[in-house]
XYZ file of C-alpha atoms in Angstrom:
687
model
C 136.337 54.264 120.427
C 133.934 50.845 121.764
C 134.809 49.368 125.636
C 135.758 45.802 123.441
C 138.210 47.863 121.640
C 140.030 49.824 124.215
C 140.484 46.649 126.155
C 142.075 45.076 123.163
C 144.429 47.761 122.474
C 145.403 47.937 126.937
C 146.053 44.191 126.446
C 148.120 43.803 123.319
C 151.013 47.599 124.484
C 150.429 44.990 128.640
C 151.507 42.118 126.831
C 154.008 43.977 124.642
C 155.954 45.676 127.733
C 156.239 42.585 129.054
C 158.046 41.255 126.922
C 160.159 44.098 126.844
C 160.922 43.574 130.447
C 162.741 40.194 130.385
C 164.442 41.178 127.868
C 163.686 38.247 125.139
C 162.831 38.497 121.437
C 159.960 36.489 121.891
C 158.376 40.093 119.358
C 160.792 41.622 116.379
C 160.242 44.622 115.715
C 158.374 43.623 112.019
C 156.060 41.120 114.296
C 155.501 44.627 116.010
C 154.765 46.305 113.955
C 152.351 43.739 112.342
C 150.484 43.796 115.790
C 149.599 47.458 115.364
C 148.724 47.065 111.717
C 146.158 44.935 112.957
C 145.199 45.905 116.268
C 144.271 49.138 114.211
C 141.849 47.325 111.385
C 140.412 45.768 114.880
C 139.690 49.235 116.573
C 137.954 50.100 112.591
C 136.262 47.068 112.070
C 134.404 47.387 115.655
C 133.883 50.677 115.289
C 131.921 50.848 111.480
C 129.531 48.706 112.648
C 128.933 49.637 115.072
C 128.106 52.979 112.693
C 126.164 50.387 110.177
C 124.067 48.669 113.136
C 123.075 52.201 113.555
C 122.658 53.140 110.223
C 120.584 49.928 109.993
C 117.908 51.159 113.193
C 117.787 54.357 111.707
C 116.049 53.182 108.718
C 114.056 50.707 109.910
C 112.112 53.552 111.583
C 112.316 55.972 108.984
C 110.312 52.927 107.083
C 107.276 51.037 107.211
C 107.672 47.649 106.119
C 105.311 47.706 102.533
C 102.768 44.712 102.366
C 103.753 41.846 99.836
C 100.248 43.306 97.634
C 100.437 46.887 96.544
C 104.763 46.121 96.191
C 104.787 46.660 91.765
C 106.440 44.208 90.101
C 107.139 44.498 86.671
C 107.551 42.233 83.613
C 107.222 43.263 80.417
C 108.491 39.976 78.662
C 103.980 38.797 77.222
C 106.491 35.456 75.744
C 106.334 34.538 78.851
C 103.558 35.266 80.408
C 101.545 33.704 77.527
C 103.825 30.615 78.540
C 103.683 30.471 82.038
C 98.966 31.287 81.178
C 98.431 29.086 78.310
C 98.343 31.064 75.392
C 97.914 31.757 72.445
C 96.874 34.817 70.756
C 98.298 38.212 72.071
C 96.111 41.873 70.359
C 98.351 44.656 71.241
C 96.690 47.896 71.453
C 97.482 51.836 69.917
C 95.239 53.880 71.261
C 94.667 57.465 71.849
C 91.742 58.345 72.590
C 90.599 54.726 74.346
C 88.701 53.459 70.856
C 91.539 50.751 70.036
C 92.496 49.918 73.739
C 88.234 48.936 73.923
C 88.413 46.935 70.318
C 91.680 44.959 71.486
C 89.863 43.501 74.729
C 86.543 42.128 73.272
C 89.141 40.241 70.503
C 91.130 38.324 73.150
C 87.388 37.810 75.398
C 86.055 36.554 72.150
C 89.316 34.330 72.002
C 87.870 32.125 74.126
C 85.034 30.325 72.019
C 87.546 29.939 69.841
C 89.753 28.229 71.054
C 92.532 31.153 71.812
C 92.741 31.830 75.069
C 93.901 35.141 75.016
C 96.269 38.627 76.420
C 95.639 42.359 75.011
C 99.093 43.728 75.666
C 100.900 47.988 75.070
C 102.973 48.013 72.754
C 104.987 50.759 75.013
C 105.573 48.565 78.619
C 106.035 45.176 76.090
C 109.553 44.608 74.539
C 108.189 43.656 70.992
C 111.471 42.756 69.825
C 109.472 40.031 71.151
C 108.068 39.284 68.307
C 110.209 37.095 67.165
C 110.027 34.866 69.664
C 106.508 34.217 69.256
C 106.384 31.164 66.816
C 107.374 28.953 69.220
C 104.499 28.777 70.874
C 102.187 27.159 69.238
C 99.259 28.103 67.044
C 100.208 31.618 67.890
C 98.709 34.681 66.838
C 99.229 38.351 67.125
C 96.575 40.981 66.122
C 97.146 44.785 65.849
C 93.785 47.388 66.522
C 95.896 50.819 65.899
C 94.371 54.165 65.522
C 96.327 56.622 63.044
C 97.090 59.889 64.805
C 97.289 63.620 63.265
C 98.813 64.051 60.210
C 99.864 59.873 59.988
C 100.871 59.316 63.363
C 101.746 56.190 65.519
C 99.782 57.126 68.659
C 101.639 58.080 71.721
C 101.951 54.391 73.165
C 102.509 52.331 69.459
C 105.166 55.394 68.428
C 108.427 53.316 70.281
C 107.223 50.253 68.674
C 106.586 51.672 64.940
C 110.027 53.740 65.074
C 111.303 50.124 65.116
C 109.503 48.372 62.903
C 110.551 51.451 60.077
C 114.728 50.915 61.928
C 115.407 47.262 61.991
C 114.827 44.940 59.618
C 113.448 41.127 62.369
C 113.484 38.335 60.784
C 108.984 38.513 61.790
C 109.054 35.041 59.862
C 106.941 32.200 61.330
C 104.390 35.098 63.452
C 100.770 35.240 62.427
C 99.843 38.199 61.467
C 96.347 39.947 61.522
C 95.333 44.412 61.953
C 92.512 46.171 62.339
C 92.936 50.043 62.047
C 90.713 53.188 63.390
C 90.957 56.394 61.268
C 89.261 58.575 59.384
C 88.183 59.485 56.545
C 88.024 62.511 56.949
C 91.336 62.868 57.238
C 94.228 63.453 54.526
C 96.140 60.034 56.009
C 92.630 57.883 55.897
C 94.665 54.613 58.791
C 98.358 55.119 57.261
C 99.247 53.915 60.837
C 97.615 50.201 60.352
C 97.965 50.153 56.116
C 101.819 50.885 57.129
C 101.913 48.020 59.594
C 100.647 45.653 57.786
C 102.281 45.771 54.464
C 105.711 45.811 57.094
C 105.365 43.635 59.261
C 104.730 40.886 56.026
C 107.786 42.697 53.860
C 110.004 40.958 57.868
C 108.368 37.663 56.673
C 105.086 37.345 59.627
C 101.950 35.329 57.549
C 98.702 37.602 57.805
C 96.929 35.637 58.509
C 93.665 37.932 57.113
C 93.007 40.803 55.264
C 93.682 44.140 56.851
C 90.425 46.237 58.148
C 90.225 49.340 57.105
C 87.697 51.066 60.047
C 86.305 54.986 59.809
C 85.396 56.689 63.042
C 83.564 58.957 60.417
C 80.720 57.042 59.799
C 80.612 53.877 61.688
C 83.417 51.826 62.818
C 81.810 50.544 64.875
C 79.764 48.594 61.876
C 83.450 48.169 59.917
C 84.670 46.037 63.162
C 81.971 43.680 63.902
C 81.303 43.477 59.753
C 86.062 42.349 59.944
C 86.048 40.243 62.841
C 83.087 38.038 62.246
C 84.635 37.375 58.101
C 88.721 37.376 61.004
C 87.674 34.298 62.913
C 86.775 31.769 60.441
C 89.422 32.957 58.857
C 91.799 31.991 61.940
C 89.229 29.048 62.143
C 90.906 28.007 58.188
C 94.156 28.460 59.492
C 94.921 26.827 62.366
C 91.515 24.382 61.843
C 90.047 24.646 64.498
C 85.673 24.669 64.682
C 83.536 27.715 67.243
C 82.656 26.839 70.212
C 79.353 28.420 69.517
C 77.667 31.198 71.578
C 79.552 33.443 73.841
C 79.967 33.787 77.290
C 79.390 36.481 78.308
C 81.862 36.924 81.341
C 82.944 39.809 83.414
C 86.070 40.506 83.518
C 86.633 42.062 86.856
C 85.312 40.943 89.854
C 83.220 42.943 91.850
C 83.887 44.074 95.508
C 82.002 46.437 97.521
C 83.951 48.027 100.968
C 82.090 47.969 104.558
C 82.865 51.007 105.662
C 85.241 50.756 108.330
C 87.661 48.306 105.132
C 88.699 50.730 103.545
C 90.737 53.876 104.849
C 89.201 56.889 103.533
C 92.687 58.276 102.662
C 93.038 54.984 99.989
C 90.626 55.912 98.890
C 90.877 57.010 94.935
C 89.209 60.551 94.340
C 89.548 61.140 90.838
C 93.179 61.028 89.914
C 94.255 59.407 87.431
C 96.707 56.823 87.662
C 98.342 57.487 91.345
C 96.874 57.613 94.553
C 97.341 61.564 96.246
C 98.772 62.893 92.804
C 96.114 66.101 92.706
C 96.799 66.711 96.045
C 100.453 66.322 96.776
C 101.910 68.140 93.108
C 105.592 66.547 91.374
C 106.672 67.331 87.801
C 107.444 65.523 85.140
C 102.941 66.491 84.491
C 102.201 63.831 81.273
C 98.790 62.075 80.719
C 98.702 60.300 84.234
C 100.360 62.385 86.028
C 98.943 66.174 85.511
C 98.776 69.793 86.969
C 96.172 70.922 88.550
C 96.336 73.994 87.050
C 94.282 77.359 87.716
C 92.416 78.765 85.835
C 92.779 82.362 85.824
C 90.501 83.856 83.673
C 86.957 82.438 82.137
C 85.761 85.515 79.478
C 82.755 85.037 76.758
C 84.054 85.322 73.116
C 80.978 85.927 71.359
C 78.811 88.765 71.091
C 75.595 86.944 69.995
C 73.602 84.761 68.753
C 72.428 81.129 70.575
C 76.399 79.292 70.566
C 79.103 80.741 73.630
C 82.587 80.837 72.901
C 84.981 80.318 75.528
C 88.333 81.820 76.540
C 90.226 80.314 79.119
C 93.386 81.349 80.526
C 95.330 78.544 82.843
C 98.186 79.024 85.374
C 101.122 76.939 84.671
C 103.799 78.629 86.329
C 104.157 76.084 89.059
C 104.949 73.551 86.757
C 107.787 74.011 85.209
C 105.510 72.725 81.872
C 106.879 74.450 78.910
C 104.783 75.012 75.673
C 105.012 76.066 72.287
C 103.171 77.501 69.956
C 100.712 75.879 67.601
C 100.761 72.470 71.422
C 97.550 70.905 72.428
C 96.713 71.491 76.040
C 95.493 68.166 77.221
C 91.951 69.042 79.362
C 90.906 66.337 82.067
C 87.026 67.398 82.857
C 84.346 66.200 84.799
C 80.842 64.662 83.859
C 77.846 66.540 84.458
C 76.519 65.744 87.871
C 72.778 65.337 86.927
C 73.969 62.775 84.106
C 76.056 61.431 87.253
C 72.612 61.546 88.989
C 70.376 60.409 87.153
C 72.425 56.856 86.261
C 73.072 56.754 89.906
C 68.788 56.991 90.037
C 68.092 54.349 87.227
C 70.272 51.574 88.598
C 69.118 52.198 92.474
C 72.410 52.682 93.672
C 74.210 53.232 96.093
C 77.053 56.448 95.020
C 78.279 57.094 97.607
C 79.892 53.353 98.019
C 83.526 52.778 97.495
C 83.713 49.245 95.822
C 86.836 47.393 93.688
C 86.924 45.979 90.033
C 89.304 43.567 90.290
C 90.699 42.103 86.604
C 89.984 38.054 86.375
C 92.775 37.940 84.493
C 95.750 36.867 86.291
C 97.914 37.804 84.119
C 96.414 41.392 82.698
C 99.194 44.880 83.223
C 95.284 46.886 83.772
C 94.762 45.456 87.480
C 91.280 47.893 87.097
C 90.062 49.423 84.726
C 90.548 52.358 86.348
C 92.079 53.716 89.757
C 89.629 51.341 92.285
C 89.120 51.469 95.356
C 86.486 55.106 95.366
C 83.293 55.535 95.080
C 80.593 55.293 92.475
C 80.057 59.019 92.629
C 83.225 59.204 92.250
C 83.867 56.437 89.262
C 80.944 57.409 87.217
C 82.096 61.892 87.484
C 86.053 61.400 86.466
C 86.643 57.947 85.428
C 83.666 56.419 82.727
C 82.676 58.278 79.219
C 78.906 58.372 80.183
C 78.244 60.513 77.242
C 79.663 57.964 74.907
C 77.342 56.195 72.522
C 77.205 52.813 73.633
C 79.270 49.660 70.989
C 76.646 46.224 70.119
C 79.202 44.981 72.707
C 77.590 47.424 75.947
C 73.838 46.375 74.361
C 74.490 42.332 73.917
C 75.291 42.235 77.762
C 72.325 44.977 78.887
C 70.325 42.140 77.409
C 70.664 39.970 80.733
C 69.267 42.866 83.145
C 65.914 43.026 80.819
C 62.510 41.677 82.123
C 60.424 42.501 79.381
C 60.570 41.111 76.449
C 60.852 43.475 73.802
C 63.396 45.008 75.220
C 64.935 42.069 75.154
C 64.984 41.137 71.207
C 65.210 44.457 71.043
C 68.944 45.233 71.983
C 70.099 41.724 70.788
C 69.616 43.027 67.451
C 71.354 45.625 67.001
C 73.791 43.587 68.851
C 74.060 41.559 65.515
C 75.387 41.517 62.653
C 73.093 41.444 60.350
C 71.117 44.699 58.120
C 67.964 44.485 60.533
C 70.294 45.526 63.302
C 72.784 47.653 62.012
C 69.785 49.252 60.575
C 68.007 50.021 64.439
C 71.948 50.179 66.183
C 71.996 53.235 63.791
C 68.506 54.690 64.168
C 68.129 54.373 67.944
C 72.166 54.907 69.011
C 73.539 56.989 66.241
C 70.948 59.497 65.334
C 68.904 59.666 67.993
C 72.815 60.140 70.481
C 70.716 57.829 72.621
C 73.938 57.359 75.595
C 73.569 54.975 79.090
C 71.182 56.764 80.256
C 68.732 57.748 77.257
C 69.390 53.597 77.173
C 68.041 53.087 80.932
C 65.274 55.509 79.942
C 64.155 54.663 77.738
C 63.577 50.674 78.159
C 62.449 50.997 81.345
C 62.790 47.712 82.163
C 66.504 46.839 82.399
C 68.194 47.125 85.599
C 71.690 46.419 85.572
C 73.866 46.527 88.215
C 75.926 50.006 88.112
C 78.945 48.138 88.568
C 78.349 46.081 85.716
C 77.991 49.689 83.684
C 80.612 51.289 85.412
C 83.554 48.185 83.351
C 81.572 49.107 80.335
C 81.483 52.219 79.676
C 84.696 53.050 77.889
C 87.375 55.655 80.299
C 87.140 58.813 79.970
C 89.300 60.305 77.627
C 91.280 64.445 78.305
C 90.239 66.345 75.779
C 93.129 67.928 73.704
C 92.381 72.392 72.331
C 94.895 74.199 69.963
C 96.950 76.535 72.670
C 96.102 79.793 71.676
C 98.975 81.499 73.678
C 102.556 82.168 72.890
C 105.373 81.606 75.261
C 106.557 84.533 74.192
C 104.556 86.971 75.480
C 102.686 84.375 78.249
C 104.631 82.088 79.743
C 102.755 80.850 82.281
C 100.211 80.608 81.002
C 97.886 78.580 78.023
C 94.789 79.852 77.088
C 92.158 77.494 75.581
C 89.182 78.363 73.224
C 85.961 76.472 73.137
C 83.014 76.693 71.531
C 80.800 75.794 73.993
C 79.066 72.129 73.307
C 75.548 72.156 73.697
C 72.337 70.472 70.605
C 69.068 68.690 70.700
C 68.516 65.594 70.273
C 65.834 63.697 67.812
C 64.533 62.147 70.978
C 63.594 66.188 72.772
C 66.929 66.129 74.563
C 69.820 67.639 75.537
C 73.189 66.767 74.931
C 76.068 68.305 76.737
C 80.308 68.363 75.499
C 81.800 66.621 78.840
C 84.489 69.564 78.387
C 83.314 72.939 77.595
C 80.554 71.510 80.001
C 81.945 72.198 82.988
C 84.418 74.869 81.596
C 81.480 77.480 81.089
C 80.234 76.348 84.665
C 83.823 76.874 86.580
C 84.644 80.706 85.911
C 86.229 82.647 88.501
C 84.812 84.857 91.018
C 85.824 87.821 93.213
C 86.402 86.525 97.217
C 86.853 82.067 96.275
C 89.428 80.381 95.212
C 89.933 79.943 91.776
C 88.623 77.007 90.032
C 91.470 73.494 89.174
C 91.148 71.644 86.049
C 94.734 68.787 85.166
C 95.875 69.469 82.338
C 99.241 68.309 80.453
C 100.994 69.822 77.876
C 100.969 67.132 74.425
C 103.637 68.381 71.898
C 102.944 69.406 68.566
C 104.374 68.993 64.645
C 101.964 71.749 64.302
C 105.080 74.560 63.772
C 106.063 77.986 62.609
C 109.568 77.919 60.318
C 112.558 78.140 61.827
C 112.692 80.996 59.584
C 111.419 83.733 60.765
C 111.663 85.499 57.563
C 109.801 82.585 55.883
C 105.913 84.365 54.392
C 102.880 82.099 55.445
C 98.898 80.990 54.938
C 96.670 80.569 57.417
C 92.989 78.881 56.785
C 91.351 79.216 60.230
C 87.687 79.485 60.464
C 85.572 79.226 63.547
C 87.962 77.471 66.287
C 90.082 77.614 63.914
C 91.622 80.485 64.385
C 93.543 78.968 67.850
C 96.806 78.449 67.399
C 97.159 80.729 64.508
C 96.332 83.433 67.561
C 99.778 82.224 69.352
C 101.763 82.064 65.714
C 99.966 85.770 65.199
C 102.363 86.423 68.827
C 104.369 84.526 68.607
C 105.713 86.742 65.439
C 104.627 90.212 66.100
C 107.238 89.552 69.276
C 109.630 88.294 66.995
C 109.071 91.496 65.394
C 108.993 94.498 67.626
C 112.739 92.681 68.993
C 113.111 93.953 66.110
C 113.782 90.486 63.699
C 113.136 90.180 60.173
C 109.359 88.709 59.481
C 107.761 86.806 56.458
C 104.499 88.201 55.547
C 101.620 87.085 57.896
C 97.998 85.867 55.282
C 95.103 84.982 58.182
C 92.199 83.087 56.659
C 89.527 83.471 59.273
C 85.521 82.808 59.114
C 82.960 83.621 61.144
C 78.943 83.968 61.256
C 78.349 87.573 61.354
C 80.792 89.958 61.259
C 78.841 91.394 64.978
C 78.609 88.612 66.702
C 81.264 85.234 66.529
C 83.925 87.311 65.079
C 85.951 86.675 67.907
C 89.113 88.780 69.504
C 88.506 91.181 66.732
C 90.759 94.155 68.669
C 93.221 91.580 69.030
C 93.344 90.825 64.737
C 92.061 94.384 63.846
C 95.372 95.553 66.447
C 97.716 93.361 64.566
C 96.668 94.063 61.436
C 96.978 97.951 61.490
C 101.620 96.884 62.837
C 101.640 94.739 59.779
C 101.480 91.780 61.734
C 99.000 90.509 59.733
C 97.605 90.661 55.953
C 93.526 89.167 57.507
C 90.649 87.720 54.486
C 87.546 87.401 55.651
C 84.209 86.529 55.489
C 80.557 86.358 57.030
C 79.262 83.297 55.582
C 75.430 84.830 56.867
C 76.109 88.755 56.633
C 74.639 89.026 52.962
C 72.028 86.906 51.249
C 74.349 84.952 49.281
C 76.762 82.931 52.194
C 80.860 83.113 52.037
C 83.584 81.003 52.830
C 86.936 81.382 53.986
C 87.449 78.587 50.870
C 85.572 81.096 48.456
C 88.721 83.773 49.331
C 91.290 81.428 49.282
C 90.112 80.580 45.340
C 89.813 84.149 44.252
C 93.059 84.333 45.505
C 95.403 82.233 44.534
C 98.006 84.522 42.624
C 99.078 85.282 46.020
C 98.536 81.291 47.432
C 101.661 80.003 44.662
C 103.631 83.152 44.843
C 103.731 82.109 48.824
C 104.534 78.031 48.901
C 105.791 77.867 45.328
C 108.001 81.230 44.310
C 108.628 82.416 48.205
C 108.666 78.032 49.112
C 106.484 79.847 51.907
C 104.200 77.398 54.720
C 100.515 76.935 54.812
C 98.746 75.934 58.029
C 94.483 75.020 57.293
C 92.957 74.360 61.231
C 89.260 73.367 62.034
C 86.684 71.455 60.283
C 88.368 67.985 58.207
C 85.262 66.839 56.569
C 84.232 69.805 54.230
C 86.551 72.551 54.446
C 89.664 70.837 54.721
C 88.669 69.228 52.123
C 87.827 71.873 50.076
C 91.291 74.332 51.110
C 93.412 71.577 49.704
C 91.524 70.322 46.009
C 92.581 74.475 46.219
C 96.244 74.555 46.286
C 96.247 71.637 44.001
C 94.503 73.448 41.990
C 96.336 77.020 42.436
C 99.648 73.838 42.246
C 98.139 73.828 38.769
C 97.039 76.609 37.570
C 99.236 78.686 38.413
C 102.148 76.829 38.511
C 101.584 75.033 35.180
C 101.529 72.098 37.044
C 99.432 68.575 35.475
C 96.904 66.283 37.553
C 100.171 64.366 38.932
C 102.632 67.157 39.311
C 100.414 69.201 41.421
C 99.328 66.055 43.674
C 103.775 64.759 44.292
C 104.810 69.173 44.449
C 101.522 69.214 47.116
C 103.032 65.150 48.735
C 106.190 66.664 48.893
C 105.508 70.188 50.630
C 103.764 68.147 53.200
C 107.236 65.280 54.129
C 108.762 68.451 54.357
C 105.871 70.403 56.211
C 105.989 73.228 54.336
C 101.538 72.149 54.024
C 100.887 71.431 57.894
C 97.431 70.535 59.051
C 95.694 70.634 62.198
C 91.751 69.625 61.694
C 89.101 67.495 63.643
C 86.308 65.221 62.073
């Protein structure tokens, strides 16, 4: 009890005693009770105020004051941002690899030429219901650059927006829009998300300003995009009665700041973290694309027994991550660029790779303050944050023109950046066919000397590489297995190009007496799943590393069978070049066959005069194929090359439905679509 409270209590008691001694009736019994309550309340107040004061003092001692610049205020109202910054164009992107985001940025930047100040927006960070209010802004326009991922699915960052459009009926009358889709023609659901979005917005009352654009990544998506936008902008001018302001002004989106050695503490410099500073040093779940888990590589061995190619079996320890996976899921691996390329780019730009710098967005309203985590060193940026090996798109070549001292070099770059037939042809031959990355272009155009900070701004962000997990959590709950061919090939210019992730993995194998190598990873859920009923028969077609998820499936089902449950028939079609060279996991597969866990159909394409592929074996077994999918309600899975193998397999399945199932062409197509809709025909393919 405080001294003040004690004094008050003494004074009150003395007063009451004096009154009683005088024998007067100054205080009645009721008054004394009230006085006692008041005194008790006063004592309680003094005690607690002292307690609060002490607690506040402790809190102030524990927490330092945060600089205003580091306090993040989240604003998800894109309408407010448009209004406060005087903009009328908003470009949303649905991106899995960064290309759609890049295209969105280019459209927003070009808007200035047409008196439409633009803003790039991520649907995941916006209140998309505000689309109903966009008409409040005069001459407003919403453009959607939307990629299709997987089996016709929206990208992770546009999933919520996609579901909202599907399940709600907002009135979008007065909304002006255009859609450009990013897809791949070798996939069954080519540009499905963009097609749906374009149609759905119109159904909800919105007005299409220009026709749907369809980008094909299997051909030349850069050409598709340029061709579309060169017709899109005239349609916009006609719609809003505006004119082009002439040639595009080359203005940088990010301001370059070079930090002197004593300006930035080493503790505040990013060293490869994906989003949050020190997140790779101090690991905290949950782990996802912005907060990957630093997994130990416990096993890294060669699977091929001969030939000139390499295939790795890698095991990642996830025991401390609390991450869970199912057979068929994907693991995302964050790679590091080849150090030789990093050093070479530093030499070509005459840069000190250890200098610390920042790139700061000149657009104050943008939610993207930096193109990648800043401040950081040039070495870290080139190693962890930018795609050095990506083929530079035409807008990058246009920016490089300004740094050429030789007129011929200037003309060459400028021509490739145009939409003329001659320019497209030169870009195709010089960049695409020759597989020239930024290092190669600077080597072959020696008068081009761009500053390294501008290169870092122009190049796309280094993306994680996704691999089908080749293990089952039933057998390996604390490890994730990867099966990957090391990408390495000679280009028409005589250079050797290497895959980013597989090259890095090949160089990082556990060694006795040394700490285990680590790599940032996270698990991405997949729809590629075993049937719920274990007794359902399945057919799996997976040549080469397409075997990966099926190794997980077989582990899963063998484990279930060993535990005493009924398991349906497992039929696997696997193919490679030579039995003695690249028949991966041979011992495991043959052991499963011996135990009755799988029926193997093997094709070794180059072990005989006439090449034999899995498609030949499948076509020879159409009776069994139809029996499984038509009579026994089984599941059919395919994993591997989308461009040729997957298309051929699909045609064989259609043929079996027609010839063995007695269906017409139309009925066969409908039957297969029904199988797909209920996940009885599933693909995990890549081009």
